[in-house]
């Protein structure tokens, strides 16, 4: 085949040169040669055009409906939607009889909103915009009662939930004129005309048997609407330092409030649980396998298209605000990606999967696209033809994954996912987690008693999402929803950090292991949680528990005490150091023993669980320097296991292992369980004379009032010391006041709550006594939920002197 091809190419070259040779041989004029060449080129060009016209006619015949629709849409983009969608109804009556009459009043409200609400918010957002004002706001013609917003079609969904009314409104917006002035920079700019097209879904639910018949109105765009703004004075506006403005930025701002998964919910009745309407659980998950493509258009051509080249294709996948980009394949019109993505579907019907294929270029990527309605997806492996290009198709495998409200099949799903391989770094998920961040309460103040501007960072493994910032409030109301893909709920934690708006000042933190959710009946936790490292009244939740470490024994340790340069083997004098959460425990030393038995018990209260490790170090006790053995354990593995009885091999040594029993004791508030623990621990004995704890006592020292003055008549600098059975903690010392506020938490291990007493002593700078309190813990056991939260009188002080403890 190569030889024939070479001969054929040689023959074509010879045939092209032969007329030139003959013209010179017979002495023909150059004019005749040029004339013949022109006739040949004209005939060739006419033949190519004839073939192209024939192909176009055949394509039009085969794709008449699709071609006609696209042609009409290109000519007139505001074509009424009922042309292509027969289930969409006309709404001229709505525009003429309702919107047109009501628009002057709607316009007045929108103008008032811009001037009185939006303008002040913009002025406070940047130092460069403090002199901004709206000089003209015209939303529609008031004299002619023409509205800037029109509904060009409506579709009602009656096939789904009978307890709601679901409408899709096809909107068109225009006829808007807004002028703005920033006096500081002598800048005048504005908007003269807006073109906005989009489909707005309106849900009326719940339907109730009383006026106004509907509990709330929820609205959102299923996908990003198309926006085109006619700016005036945009160049002047962009000259302002620190300011950038574009249609895309404005569309991003709209999407952050009104495009799925974001919703605008307006309650119409009182005592309505708006959270379920504003952030309902998703309908399901679609797993998208981007497999391959075929016969893509060659975009990288040479010599202005005379020679076809290749393309460097990559794909962009969109579902609402969820966007994924594949890797690009160099010089290939039949690329294979073999990538997997997962998207959360909030609305069916309505949401679409958009796949766009581009050719990677240094300057601007060329478009090579297709849309898939997610309503058709259940489990499909389909080739889709690309639109708006001469050729090309893309191969997708789509899986619809429904959500279950129990963990019965979780282990099965996790095992199945482990067998799947993909080029993307993330493994397939086994579950989704929906977090509704509602509100905070009594967060700590900033320095100087200033109100904070709190925001929350929610992290699961390597994914972090941020809430909005609530400015100037220590009881913020966020009302935001977040969703996460979860690979294995048994091994992952929720980490929440509440910070001031500059992200540097912490206001509290919280860690919740996801396996706590699996223990609930409906996989749901809906409650206040207490924040750690915050004020005593600051609430979210602190997963606090006790880690119990039983150091049992070791075997086959290395002999470190050698003699005569190692010629004579000796023994070791081993002891163990255990480090966790900044606390170090040390066992006793066992002389000359390579198989020591310690049988010692240690306990530690843990409040911060995220990413912590327990470090075990074995040493040989020497006169000069102790020799190191050692290993580390992950705290997460211990929490997941709850109870571990195992041998652990030492690292970086030839031999040696240690026997440990590790227990994670989560928080309970059950008096019956407490009595069982007391009976169990009385039967245990350890060589370090440790007695296992039966409970943990949480003491929140909040504030005091009515403290006595100093002997010289000045207000005291009060501090509080909290003690329980030889263990004591001190609060900070407050500034001079007879009503100090500490807001500090402390934790104690309690051996026998029926026989122990908590002592609190107040003093001036740890000197002059200001009062004391003695509280038998059995008083706490008689309280509901084992929680005592009240003012307590102080002994040795004034009659009105009290302290608030929780």
PDB file of C-alpha atoms in Angstrom, residues 108-339:
ATOM      1  CA  UNK A 108     -41.892  52.054  43.254  1.00  0.00           C
ATOM      2  CA  UNK A 109     -41.007  49.242  45.643  1.00  0.00           C
ATOM      3  CA  UNK A 110     -37.923  48.250  43.617  1.00  0.00           C
ATOM      4  CA  UNK A 111     -36.766  51.870  43.422  1.00  0.00           C
ATOM      5  CA  UNK A 112     -37.206  52.239  47.187  1.00  0.00           C
ATOM      6  CA  UNK A 113     -35.292  48.993  47.698  1.00  0.00           C
ATOM      7  CA  UNK A 114     -32.375  50.264  45.588  1.00  0.00           C
ATOM      8  CA  UNK A 115     -32.171  53.686  47.231  1.00  0.00           C
ATOM      9  CA  UNK A 116     -32.899  52.830  50.879  1.00  0.00           C
ATOM     10  CA  UNK A 117     -31.452  49.316  51.250  1.00  0.00           C
ATOM     11  CA  UNK A 118     -29.041  48.379  48.478  1.00  0.00           C
ATOM     12  CA  UNK A 119     -27.249  51.741  48.221  1.00  0.00           C
ATOM     13  CA  UNK A 120     -26.362  51.906  51.974  1.00  0.00           C
ATOM     14  CA  UNK A 121     -25.153  48.304  51.827  1.00  0.00           C
ATOM     15  CA  UNK A 122     -22.874  49.139  48.874  1.00  0.00           C
ATOM     16  CA  UNK A 123     -21.532  52.237  50.649  1.00  0.00           C
ATOM     17  CA  UNK A 124     -20.505  50.207  53.704  1.00  0.00           C
ATOM     18  CA  UNK A 125     -18.910  47.423  51.638  1.00  0.00           C
ATOM     19  CA  UNK A 126     -15.925  49.470  50.402  1.00  0.00           C
ATOM     20  CA  UNK A 127     -14.125  52.651  51.397  1.00  0.00           C
ATOM     21  CA  UNK A 128     -14.053  53.639  47.711  1.00  0.00           C
ATOM     22  CA  UNK A 129     -17.872  53.562  47.435  1.00  0.00           C
ATOM     23  CA  UNK A 130     -18.806  55.699  50.465  1.00  0.00           C
ATOM     24  CA  UNK A 131     -20.151  58.499  48.216  1.00  0.00           C
ATOM     25  CA  UNK A 132     -22.229  56.255  45.917  1.00  0.00           C
ATOM     26  CA  UNK A 133     -25.824  57.255  45.205  1.00  0.00           C
ATOM     27  CA  UNK A 134     -28.486  56.339  42.640  1.00  0.00           C
ATOM     28  CA  UNK A 135     -29.358  59.483  40.686  1.00  0.00           C
ATOM     29  CA  UNK A 136     -31.965  57.871  38.423  1.00  0.00           C
ATOM     30  CA  UNK A 137     -33.983  54.678  38.776  1.00  0.00           C
ATOM     31  CA  UNK A 138     -36.460  53.903  35.995  1.00  0.00           C
ATOM     32  CA  UNK A 139     -37.817  50.374  35.917  1.00  0.00           C
ATOM     33  CA  UNK A 140     -40.389  50.465  33.137  1.00  0.00           C
ATOM     34  CA  UNK A 141     -42.387  53.415  31.770  1.00  0.00           C
ATOM     35  CA  UNK A 142     -44.729  54.616  34.521  1.00  0.00           C
ATOM     36  CA  UNK A 143     -46.819  56.835  32.224  1.00  0.00           C
ATOM     37  CA  UNK A 144     -47.500  54.073  29.716  1.00  0.00           C
ATOM     38  CA  UNK A 145     -47.681  51.419  32.459  1.00  0.00           C
ATOM     39  CA  UNK A 146     -45.168  49.304  30.569  1.00  0.00           C
ATOM     40  CA  UNK A 147     -43.349  46.793  32.722  1.00  0.00           C
ATOM     41  CA  UNK A 148     -39.664  45.858  32.599  1.00  0.00           C
ATOM     42  CA  UNK A 149     -40.551  42.227  33.329  1.00  0.00           C
ATOM     43  CA  UNK A 150     -42.739  39.991  31.181  1.00  0.00           C
ATOM     44  CA  UNK A 151     -43.844  36.395  31.567  1.00  0.00           C
ATOM     45  CA  UNK A 152     -43.738  34.899  28.069  1.00  0.00           C
ATOM     46  CA  UNK A 153     -44.937  31.428  29.058  1.00  0.00           C
ATOM     47  CA  UNK A 154     -45.996  29.286  31.978  1.00  0.00           C
ATOM     48  CA  UNK A 155     -45.962  25.537  32.557  1.00  0.00           C
ATOM     49  CA  UNK A 156     -47.748  23.817  35.452  1.00  0.00           C
ATOM     50  CA  UNK A 157     -46.470  20.497  36.858  1.00  0.00           C
ATOM     51  CA  UNK A 158     -49.377  18.397  38.067  1.00  0.00           C
ATOM     52  CA  UNK A 159     -47.800  14.955  37.930  1.00  0.00           C
ATOM     53  CA  UNK A 160     -45.870  15.151  41.203  1.00  0.00           C
ATOM     54  CA  UNK A 161     -46.588  16.208  44.791  1.00  0.00           C
ATOM     55  CA  UNK A 162     -50.288  16.930  45.305  1.00  0.00           C
ATOM     56  CA  UNK A 163     -49.548  19.082  48.373  1.00  0.00           C
ATOM     57  CA  UNK A 164     -47.918  21.827  46.308  1.00  0.00           C
ATOM     58  CA  UNK A 165     -48.377  23.905  43.170  1.00  0.00           C
ATOM     59  CA  UNK A 166     -45.323  23.978  40.892  1.00  0.00           C
ATOM     60  CA  UNK A 167     -45.066  26.485  38.051  1.00  0.00           C
ATOM     61  CA  UNK A 168     -42.301  27.264  35.557  1.00  0.00           C
ATOM     62  CA  UNK A 169     -42.336  30.910  34.420  1.00  0.00           C
ATOM     63  CA  UNK A 170     -40.420  31.857  31.269  1.00  0.00           C
ATOM     64  CA  UNK A 171     -39.247  35.415  31.964  1.00  0.00           C
ATOM     65  CA  UNK A 172     -38.009  38.266  29.822  1.00  0.00           C
ATOM     66  CA  UNK A 173     -36.646  41.477  31.381  1.00  0.00           C
ATOM     67  CA  UNK A 174     -35.731  44.771  29.724  1.00  0.00           C
ATOM     68  CA  UNK A 175     -36.628  48.499  29.627  1.00  0.00           C
ATOM     69  CA  UNK A 176     -34.500  49.408  32.644  1.00  0.00           C
ATOM     70  CA  UNK A 177     -32.528  52.618  33.189  1.00  0.00           C
ATOM     71  CA  UNK A 178     -30.438  53.126  36.331  1.00  0.00           C
ATOM     72  CA  UNK A 179     -27.812  55.840  36.818  1.00  0.00           C
ATOM     73  CA  UNK A 180     -25.277  55.892  39.624  1.00  0.00           C
ATOM     74  CA  UNK A 181     -22.847  58.587  40.787  1.00  0.00           C
ATOM     75  CA  UNK A 182     -19.730  58.316  42.954  1.00  0.00           C
ATOM     76  CA  UNK A 183     -18.863  61.890  43.904  1.00  0.00           C
ATOM     77  CA  UNK A 184     -15.457  61.080  45.393  1.00  0.00           C
ATOM     78  CA  UNK A 185     -14.121  60.080  41.957  1.00  0.00           C
ATOM     79  CA  UNK A 186     -16.410  62.354  39.866  1.00  0.00           C
ATOM     80  CA  UNK A 187     -17.739  59.185  38.280  1.00  0.00           C
ATOM     81  CA  UNK A 188     -21.115  58.826  36.562  1.00  0.00           C
ATOM     82  CA  UNK A 189     -22.198  55.508  35.152  1.00  0.00           C
ATOM     83  CA  UNK A 190     -25.307  53.466  34.682  1.00  0.00           C
ATOM     84  CA  UNK A 191     -27.351  50.839  32.905  1.00  0.00           C
ATOM     85  CA  UNK A 192     -29.542  51.601  29.910  1.00  0.00           C
ATOM     86  CA  UNK A 193     -31.325  48.412  29.016  1.00  0.00           C
ATOM     87  CA  UNK A 194     -31.128  44.867  30.314  1.00  0.00           C
ATOM     88  CA  UNK A 195     -31.776  41.666  28.384  1.00  0.00           C
ATOM     89  CA  UNK A 196     -32.511  38.756  30.720  1.00  0.00           C
ATOM     90  CA  UNK A 197     -34.007  35.407  29.676  1.00  0.00           C
ATOM     91  CA  UNK A 198     -34.593  32.551  32.085  1.00  0.00           C
ATOM     92  CA  UNK A 199     -36.937  29.939  33.483  1.00  0.00           C
ATOM     93  CA  UNK A 200     -38.050  30.702  37.049  1.00  0.00           C
ATOM     94  CA  UNK A 201     -39.607  27.876  39.037  1.00  0.00           C
ATOM     95  CA  UNK A 202     -42.234  28.963  41.584  1.00  0.00           C
ATOM     96  CA  UNK A 203     -43.438  26.476  44.213  1.00  0.00           C
ATOM     97  CA  UNK A 204     -46.464  27.218  46.368  1.00  0.00           C
ATOM     98  CA  UNK A 205     -46.322  24.991  49.448  1.00  0.00           C
ATOM     99  CA  UNK A 206     -47.572  23.823  51.810  1.00  0.00           C
ATOM    100  CA  UNK A 207     -51.214  24.059  50.810  1.00  0.00           C
ATOM    101  CA  UNK A 208     -53.295  24.735  53.917  1.00  0.00           C
ATOM    102  CA  UNK A 209     -57.004  24.828  54.694  1.00  0.00           C
ATOM    103  CA  UNK A 210     -57.045  28.434  55.846  1.00  0.00           C
ATOM    104  CA  UNK A 211     -56.382  31.893  54.415  1.00  0.00           C
ATOM    105  CA  UNK A 212     -54.051  32.561  52.574  1.00  0.00           C
ATOM    106  CA  UNK A 213     -54.285  28.859  51.487  1.00  0.00           C
ATOM    107  CA  UNK A 214     -50.518  28.765  50.787  1.00  0.00           C
ATOM    108  CA  UNK A 215     -47.920  28.620  53.565  1.00  0.00           C
ATOM    109  CA  UNK A 216     -44.974  30.018  51.588  1.00  0.00           C
ATOM    110  CA  UNK A 217     -43.707  30.928  48.125  1.00  0.00           C
ATOM    111  CA  UNK A 218     -40.361  29.503  46.998  1.00  0.00           C
ATOM    112  CA  UNK A 219     -38.714  30.626  43.767  1.00  0.00           C
ATOM    113  CA  UNK A 220     -35.440  29.919  41.969  1.00  0.00           C
ATOM    114  CA  UNK A 221     -33.888  29.645  38.531  1.00  0.00           C
ATOM    115  CA  UNK A 222     -33.260  26.009  37.620  1.00  0.00           C
ATOM    116  CA  UNK A 223     -30.209  27.069  35.597  1.00  0.00           C
ATOM    117  CA  UNK A 224     -28.364  30.335  35.116  1.00  0.00           C
ATOM    118  CA  UNK A 225     -30.418  32.818  33.091  1.00  0.00           C
ATOM    119  CA  UNK A 226     -28.855  34.630  30.155  1.00  0.00           C
ATOM    120  CA  UNK A 227     -27.936  38.233  30.956  1.00  0.00           C
ATOM    121  CA  UNK A 228     -26.842  41.075  28.685  1.00  0.00           C
ATOM    122  CA  UNK A 229     -26.422  44.596  30.131  1.00  0.00           C
ATOM    123  CA  UNK A 230     -26.032  47.799  28.125  1.00  0.00           C
ATOM    124  CA  UNK A 231     -23.584  49.776  30.300  1.00  0.00           C
ATOM    125  CA  UNK A 232     -23.058  53.521  30.156  1.00  0.00           C
ATOM    126  CA  UNK A 233     -19.897  55.067  31.580  1.00  0.00           C
ATOM    127  CA  UNK A 234     -18.394  51.655  32.373  1.00  0.00           C
ATOM    128  CA  UNK A 235     -14.862  52.906  31.628  1.00  0.00           C
ATOM    129  CA  UNK A 236     -15.158  55.586  34.310  1.00  0.00           C
ATOM    130  CA  UNK A 237     -16.513  53.034  36.757  1.00  0.00           C
ATOM    131  CA  UNK A 238     -13.564  50.701  36.250  1.00  0.00           C
ATOM    132  CA  UNK A 239     -11.115  53.516  37.035  1.00  0.00           C
ATOM    133  CA  UNK A 240     -12.165  53.382  40.711  1.00  0.00           C
ATOM    134  CA  UNK A 241      -9.494  51.575  42.780  1.00  0.00           C
ATOM    135  CA  UNK A 242     -10.387  48.100  43.939  1.00  0.00           C
ATOM    136  CA  UNK A 243     -13.563  47.923  41.806  1.00  0.00           C
ATOM    137  CA  UNK A 244     -14.323  45.537  38.973  1.00  0.00           C
ATOM    138  CA  UNK A 245     -17.656  45.154  37.217  1.00  0.00           C
ATOM    139  CA  UNK A 246     -18.996  42.863  34.494  1.00  0.00           C
ATOM    140  CA  UNK A 247     -22.135  41.014  33.395  1.00  0.00           C
ATOM    141  CA  UNK A 248     -20.591  37.793  34.685  1.00  0.00           C
ATOM    142  CA  UNK A 249     -20.011  39.219  38.175  1.00  0.00           C
ATOM    143  CA  UNK A 250     -23.614  40.400  38.388  1.00  0.00           C
ATOM    144  CA  UNK A 251     -24.850  37.043  37.126  1.00  0.00           C
ATOM    145  CA  UNK A 252     -22.704  35.311  39.773  1.00  0.00           C
ATOM    146  CA  UNK A 253     -24.348  37.489  42.432  1.00  0.00           C
ATOM    147  CA  UNK A 254     -27.809  36.547  41.134  1.00  0.00           C
ATOM    148  CA  UNK A 255     -26.825  32.867  41.009  1.00  0.00           C
ATOM    149  CA  UNK A 256     -25.631  32.941  44.628  1.00  0.00           C
ATOM    150  CA  UNK A 257     -29.180  33.786  45.718  1.00  0.00           C
ATOM    151  CA  UNK A 258     -31.560  32.550  43.020  1.00  0.00           C
ATOM    152  CA  UNK A 259     -29.992  29.682  41.034  1.00  0.00           C
ATOM    153  CA  UNK A 260     -30.208  26.122  42.340  1.00  0.00           C
ATOM    154  CA  UNK A 261     -29.302  24.977  44.944  1.00  0.00           C
ATOM    155  CA  UNK A 262     -30.051  28.509  46.215  1.00  0.00           C
ATOM    156  CA  UNK A 263     -33.723  29.379  46.766  1.00  0.00           C
ATOM    157  CA  UNK A 264     -35.697  32.437  47.833  1.00  0.00           C
ATOM    158  CA  UNK A 265     -38.469  31.459  50.268  1.00  0.00           C
ATOM    159  CA  UNK A 266     -41.103  33.949  51.421  1.00  0.00           C
ATOM    160  CA  UNK A 267     -43.248  32.630  54.328  1.00  0.00           C
ATOM    161  CA  UNK A 268     -46.865  33.760  54.319  1.00  0.00           C
ATOM    162  CA  UNK A 269     -47.977  32.284  57.648  1.00  0.00           C
ATOM    163  CA  UNK A 270     -46.449  32.217  61.135  1.00  0.00           C
ATOM    164  CA  UNK A 271     -44.769  29.247  62.852  1.00  0.00           C
ATOM    165  CA  UNK A 272     -43.684  27.694  59.554  1.00  0.00           C
ATOM    166  CA  UNK A 273     -40.542  25.521  59.455  1.00  0.00           C
ATOM    167  CA  UNK A 274     -38.931  27.476  56.627  1.00  0.00           C
ATOM    168  CA  UNK A 275     -35.690  25.452  56.706  1.00  0.00           C
ATOM    169  CA  UNK A 276     -37.316  22.446  55.015  1.00  0.00           C
ATOM    170  CA  UNK A 277     -38.670  24.676  52.243  1.00  0.00           C
ATOM    171  CA  UNK A 278     -35.525  26.729  51.745  1.00  0.00           C
ATOM    172  CA  UNK A 279     -33.197  23.729  51.815  1.00  0.00           C
ATOM    173  CA  UNK A 280     -35.076  20.491  51.072  1.00  0.00           C
ATOM    174  CA  UNK A 281     -33.182  17.255  50.698  1.00  0.00           C
ATOM    175  CA  UNK A 282     -31.943  16.654  47.129  1.00  0.00           C
ATOM    176  CA  UNK A 283     -33.905  14.317  44.846  1.00  0.00           C
ATOM    177  CA  UNK A 284     -30.879  12.143  44.139  1.00  0.00           C
ATOM    178  CA  UNK A 285     -27.361  11.920  42.714  1.00  0.00           C
ATOM    179  CA  UNK A 286     -26.302  11.423  39.102  1.00  0.00           C
ATOM    180  CA  UNK A 287     -22.971   9.717  38.542  1.00  0.00           C
ATOM    181  CA  UNK A 288     -21.546  10.847  35.199  1.00  0.00           C
ATOM    182  CA  UNK A 289     -18.938   8.689  33.473  1.00  0.00           C
ATOM    183  CA  UNK A 290     -17.260  10.742  30.741  1.00  0.00           C
ATOM    184  CA  UNK A 291     -15.941   7.914  28.549  1.00  0.00           C
ATOM    185  CA  UNK A 292     -14.897   9.053  25.079  1.00  0.00           C
ATOM    186  CA  UNK A 293     -15.731  11.014  21.935  1.00  0.00           C
ATOM    187  CA  UNK A 294     -15.608  10.251  18.219  1.00  0.00           C
ATOM    188  CA  UNK A 295     -15.171  12.145  14.959  1.00  0.00           C
ATOM    189  CA  UNK A 296     -14.608  15.570  16.528  1.00  0.00           C
ATOM    190  CA  UNK A 297     -14.029  18.597  14.297  1.00  0.00           C
ATOM    191  CA  UNK A 298     -10.385  19.450  13.607  1.00  0.00           C
ATOM    192  CA  UNK A 299      -9.883  23.003  14.860  1.00  0.00           C
ATOM    193  CA  UNK A 300      -6.070  23.183  14.605  1.00  0.00           C
ATOM    194  CA  UNK A 301      -5.748  23.689  10.812  1.00  0.00           C
ATOM    195  CA  UNK A 302      -2.717  24.767   8.813  1.00  0.00           C
ATOM    196  CA  UNK A 303      -2.420  27.307   5.932  1.00  0.00           C
ATOM    197  CA  UNK A 304      -5.837  28.843   6.605  1.00  0.00           C
ATOM    198  CA  UNK A 305      -7.626  25.523   6.503  1.00  0.00           C
ATOM    199  CA  UNK A 306      -6.037  24.028   3.387  1.00  0.00           C
ATOM    200  CA  UNK A 307      -4.502  21.277   5.516  1.00  0.00           C
ATOM    201  CA  UNK A 308      -6.580  19.631   8.228  1.00  0.00           C
ATOM    202  CA  UNK A 309      -4.943  19.221  11.617  1.00  0.00           C
ATOM    203  CA  UNK A 310      -6.129  17.827  14.929  1.00  0.00           C
ATOM    204  CA  UNK A 311      -7.753  19.118  18.113  1.00  0.00           C
ATOM    205  CA  UNK A 312      -6.780  18.989  21.785  1.00  0.00           C
ATOM    206  CA  UNK A 313     -10.245  18.264  23.220  1.00  0.00           C
ATOM    207  CA  UNK A 314     -11.468  18.610  26.786  1.00  0.00           C
ATOM    208  CA  UNK A 315     -15.001  18.606  28.193  1.00  0.00           C
ATOM    209  CA  UNK A 316     -16.835  20.965  30.569  1.00  0.00           C
ATOM    210  CA  UNK A 317     -19.788  19.424  32.438  1.00  0.00           C
ATOM    211  CA  UNK A 318     -22.444  21.626  34.084  1.00  0.00           C
ATOM    212  CA  UNK A 319     -25.485  20.883  36.199  1.00  0.00           C
ATOM    213  CA  UNK A 320     -26.777  24.164  37.644  1.00  0.00           C
ATOM    214  CA  UNK A 321     -23.915  25.770  39.586  1.00  0.00           C
ATOM    215  CA  UNK A 322     -21.915  22.505  39.673  1.00  0.00           C
ATOM    216  CA  UNK A 323     -19.112  22.620  37.077  1.00  0.00           C
ATOM    217  CA  UNK A 324     -16.421  20.039  36.250  1.00  0.00           C
ATOM    218  CA  UNK A 325     -13.588  20.193  33.690  1.00  0.00           C
ATOM    219  CA  UNK A 326     -11.861  17.106  32.300  1.00  0.00           C
ATOM    220  CA  UNK A 327      -8.207  16.842  31.337  1.00  0.00           C
ATOM    221  CA  UNK A 328      -7.388  17.615  27.697  1.00  0.00           C
ATOM    222  CA  UNK A 329      -6.145  14.981  25.246  1.00  0.00           C
ATOM    223  CA  UNK A 330      -3.407  16.189  22.870  1.00  0.00           C
ATOM    224  CA  UNK A 331      -3.909  15.947  19.081  1.00  0.00           C
ATOM    225  CA  UNK A 332      -6.807  13.503  19.025  1.00  0.00           C
ATOM    226  CA  UNK A 333     -10.200  13.610  17.312  1.00  0.00           C
ATOM    227  CA  UNK A 334     -11.288  10.399  19.072  1.00  0.00           C
ATOM    228  CA  UNK A 335     -10.230  11.101  22.671  1.00  0.00           C
ATOM    229  CA  UNK A 336     -10.756   8.810  25.634  1.00  0.00           C
ATOM    230  CA  UNK A 337     -11.150  10.450  29.073  1.00  0.00           C
ATOM    231  CA  UNK A 338     -12.535   7.680  31.328  1.00  0.00           C
ATOM    232  CA  UNK A 339     -13.393  10.146  34.124  1.00  0.00           C
TER     233      UNK A 339
END
